[in-house]
């Protein structure tokens, strides 16, 4: 499991939501929620952000400066 999958599962459970309820509220499929909570390594970032948005969070790239 990843930190993200653990976070999503804990937040969902703390709100008393089932996986199907979370999928419906986030506008994603149930399969996506299951994959997310199981720590699948390849997920669409836009879909992850749809779920995180319900909790007031978002993932985005971190800007890194390159040495020249």
Coordinates of N, CA and C in Angstrom, one line a residue:
X1 N 0.8 -1.2 0.0 CA 0.0 0.0 0.0 C 0.9 1.2 0.0
X2 N 0.4 2.3 -0.6 CA 1.1 3.5 -0.6 C 0.5 4.5 0.4
X3 N 1.2 5.6 0.6 CA 0.7 6.6 1.5 C -0.6 7.2 1.0
X4 N -0.7 7.4 -0.3 CA -1.9 7.9 -0.9 C -3.1 7.0 -0.7
X5 N -2.9 5.7 -1.0 CA -4.0 4.7 -0.8 C -4.4 4.7 0.6
X6 N -3.5 4.7 1.6 CA -3.9 4.7 3.0 C -4.6 6.0 3.4
X7 N -4.2 7.1 2.8 CA -4.9 8.4 3.1 C -6.3 8.3 2.6
X8 N -6.5 7.9 1.4 CA -7.9 7.9 0.8 C -8.8 6.9 1.6
X9 N -8.3 5.7 1.9 CA -9.1 4.8 2.7 C -9.5 5.4 4.1
X10 N -8.5 5.9 4.8 CA -8.8 6.5 6.1 C -9.8 7.6 6.0
X11 N -9.6 8.5 5.0 CA -10.5 9.7 4.9 C -11.9 9.2 4.6
X12 N -12.0 8.2 3.7 CA -13.3 7.7 3.3 C -14.0 7.1 4.5
X13 N -13.3 6.2 5.3 CA -13.9 5.6 6.4 C -14.2 6.6 7.5
X14 N -13.4 7.6 7.7 CA -13.7 8.6 8.8 C -15.0 9.4 8.5
X15 N -15.4 9.4 7.2 CA -16.6 10.1 6.8 C -17.8 9.1 6.7
X16 N -17.5 7.8 7.0 CA -18.5 6.8 7.0 C -19.0 6.5 5.6
X17 N -18.2 6.6 4.6 CA -18.6 6.3 3.2 C -18.1 5.0 2.8
X18 N -18.9 4.3 1.9 CA -18.4 3.1 1.3 C -17.7 3.4 0.0
X19 N -17.0 2.4 -0.5 CA -16.3 2.6 -1.8 C -17.3 3.0 -2.9
X20 N -18.5 2.4 -3.0 CA -19.4 2.8 -4.0 C -19.9 4.3 -3.8
X21 N -20.1 4.7 -2.6 CA -20.5 6.1 -2.3 C -19.4 7.0 -2.7
X22 N -18.1 6.7 -2.4 CA -17.0 7.6 -2.8 C -16.9 7.7 -4.3
X23 N -17.1 6.6 -5.0 CA -17.0 6.6 -6.5 C -18.1 7.5 -7.0
X24 N -19.3 7.4 -6.5 CA -20.4 8.2 -7.0 C -20.2 9.7 -6.8
X25 N -19.7 10.0 -5.6 CA -19.5 11.4 -5.2 C -18.4 12.0 -6.0
X26 N -17.3 11.2 -6.3 CA -16.2 11.7 -7.0 C -16.4 11.7 -8.5
X27 N -17.4 11.0 -9.0 CA -17.6 10.9 -10.4 C -16.7 9.9 -11.1
X28 N -16.2 8.9 -10.4 CA -15.3 7.9 -10.9 C -16.0 6.5 -10.8
X29 N -15.4 5.5 -11.4 CA -15.9 4.2 -11.3 C -15.5 3.5 -10.0
X30 N -16.3 2.5 -9.6 CA -16.0 1.8 -8.4 C -14.6 1.1 -8.5
X31 N -14.3 0.5 -9.7 CA -13.1 -0.2 -10.0 C -11.9 0.8 -9.7
X32 N -12.0 2.1 -10.1 CA -11.0 3.0 -9.9 C -10.7 3.2 -8.4
X33 N -11.8 3.3 -7.6 CA -11.6 3.5 -6.2 C -10.9 2.3 -5.6
X34 N -11.3 1.1 -6.0 CA -10.7 -0.1 -5.5 C -9.2 -0.1 -5.8
X35 N -8.9 0.2 -7.1 CA -7.5 0.3 -7.5 C -6.7 1.3 -6.7
X36 N -7.3 2.5 -6.5 CA -6.6 3.5 -5.8 C -6.3 3.1 -4.3
X37 N -7.3 2.5 -3.7 CA -7.1 2.1 -2.3 C -6.2 0.9 -2.2
X38 N -6.0 0.1 -3.2 CA -5.1 -1.0 -3.2 C -3.7 -0.6 -3.6
X39 N -3.5 0.7 -3.9 CA -2.2 1.1 -4.2 C -1.7 0.8 -5.6
X40 N -2.6 0.7 -6.6 CA -2.2 0.5 -8.0 C -1.2 1.6 -8.4
X41 N -0.1 1.2 -9.0 CA 0.9 2.2 -9.4 C 0.6 3.1 -10.6
X42 N -0.2 2.6 -11.5 CA -0.5 3.4 -12.6 C -2.0 3.9 -12.6
X43 N -2.2 5.1 -12.2 CA -3.6 5.7 -12.2 C -3.5 7.0 -12.8
X44 N -4.6 7.4 -13.4 CA -4.7 8.7 -14.0 C -4.8 9.8 -13.0
X45 N -3.9 10.8 -13.1 CA -3.8 11.8 -12.1 C -5.0 12.7 -12.0
X46 N -5.7 12.9 -13.2 CA -6.9 13.7 -13.1 C -8.0 13.0 -12.3
X47 N -8.1 11.7 -12.4 CA -9.1 10.9 -11.7 C -8.7 10.9 -10.2
X48 N -7.4 10.8 -9.9 CA -7.0 10.8 -8.5 C -7.4 12.2 -7.9
X49 N -7.2 13.2 -8.6 CA -7.6 14.6 -8.2 C -9.1 14.8 -8.0
X50 N -9.9 14.1 -8.8 CA -11.3 14.1 -8.6 C -11.7 13.6 -7.2
X51 N -11.0 12.5 -6.8 CA -11.3 11.9 -5.5 C -10.7 12.8 -4.4
X52 N -9.5 13.3 -4.5 CA -8.8 14.1 -3.5 C -9.6 15.5 -3.3
X53 N -10.2 15.9 -4.4 CA -10.9 17.2 -4.3 C -12.1 17.1 -3.3
X54 N -12.7 16.0 -3.1 CA -13.7 15.8 -2.1 C -13.2 16.1 -0.7
X55 N -11.9 15.8 -0.5 CA -11.3 16.0 0.8 C -10.5 17.3 0.9
X56 N -10.6 18.2 -0.1 CA -9.9 19.4 -0.1 C -8.4 19.4 -0.5
X57 N -8.0 18.3 -1.2 CA -6.6 18.2 -1.6 C -6.5 18.0 -3.1
X58 N -5.2 18.1 -3.5 CA -4.9 17.9 -5.0 C -3.5 17.5 -5.1
X59 N -3.2 16.6 -6.1 CA -1.8 16.3 -6.4 C -1.4 17.2 -7.6
X60 N -0.1 17.6 -7.6 CA 0.4 18.3 -8.7 C 1.9 18.1 -8.8
X61 N 2.4 18.3 -9.9 CA 3.9 18.1 -10.1 C 4.7 19.1 -9.2
X62 N 5.8 18.7 -8.7 CA 6.7 19.6 -8.0 C 7.7 20.1 -8.9
X63 N 7.8 21.4 -8.9 CA 8.8 22.1 -9.8 C 10.2 21.9 -9.2
X64 N 11.1 21.4 -10.1 CA 12.5 21.2 -9.7 C 13.4 22.1 -10.5
X65 N 14.3 22.7 -9.9 CA 15.3 23.5 -10.7 C 16.5 22.6 -11.1
X66 N 16.8 22.7 -12.3 CA 18.0 21.9 -12.8 C 19.2 22.7 -12.8
X67 N 20.3 22.0 -12.5 CA 21.6 22.7 -12.5 C 22.1 22.7 -13.9
X68 N 22.7 23.8 -14.3 CA 23.2 24.0 -15.7 C 24.6 23.8 -15.8

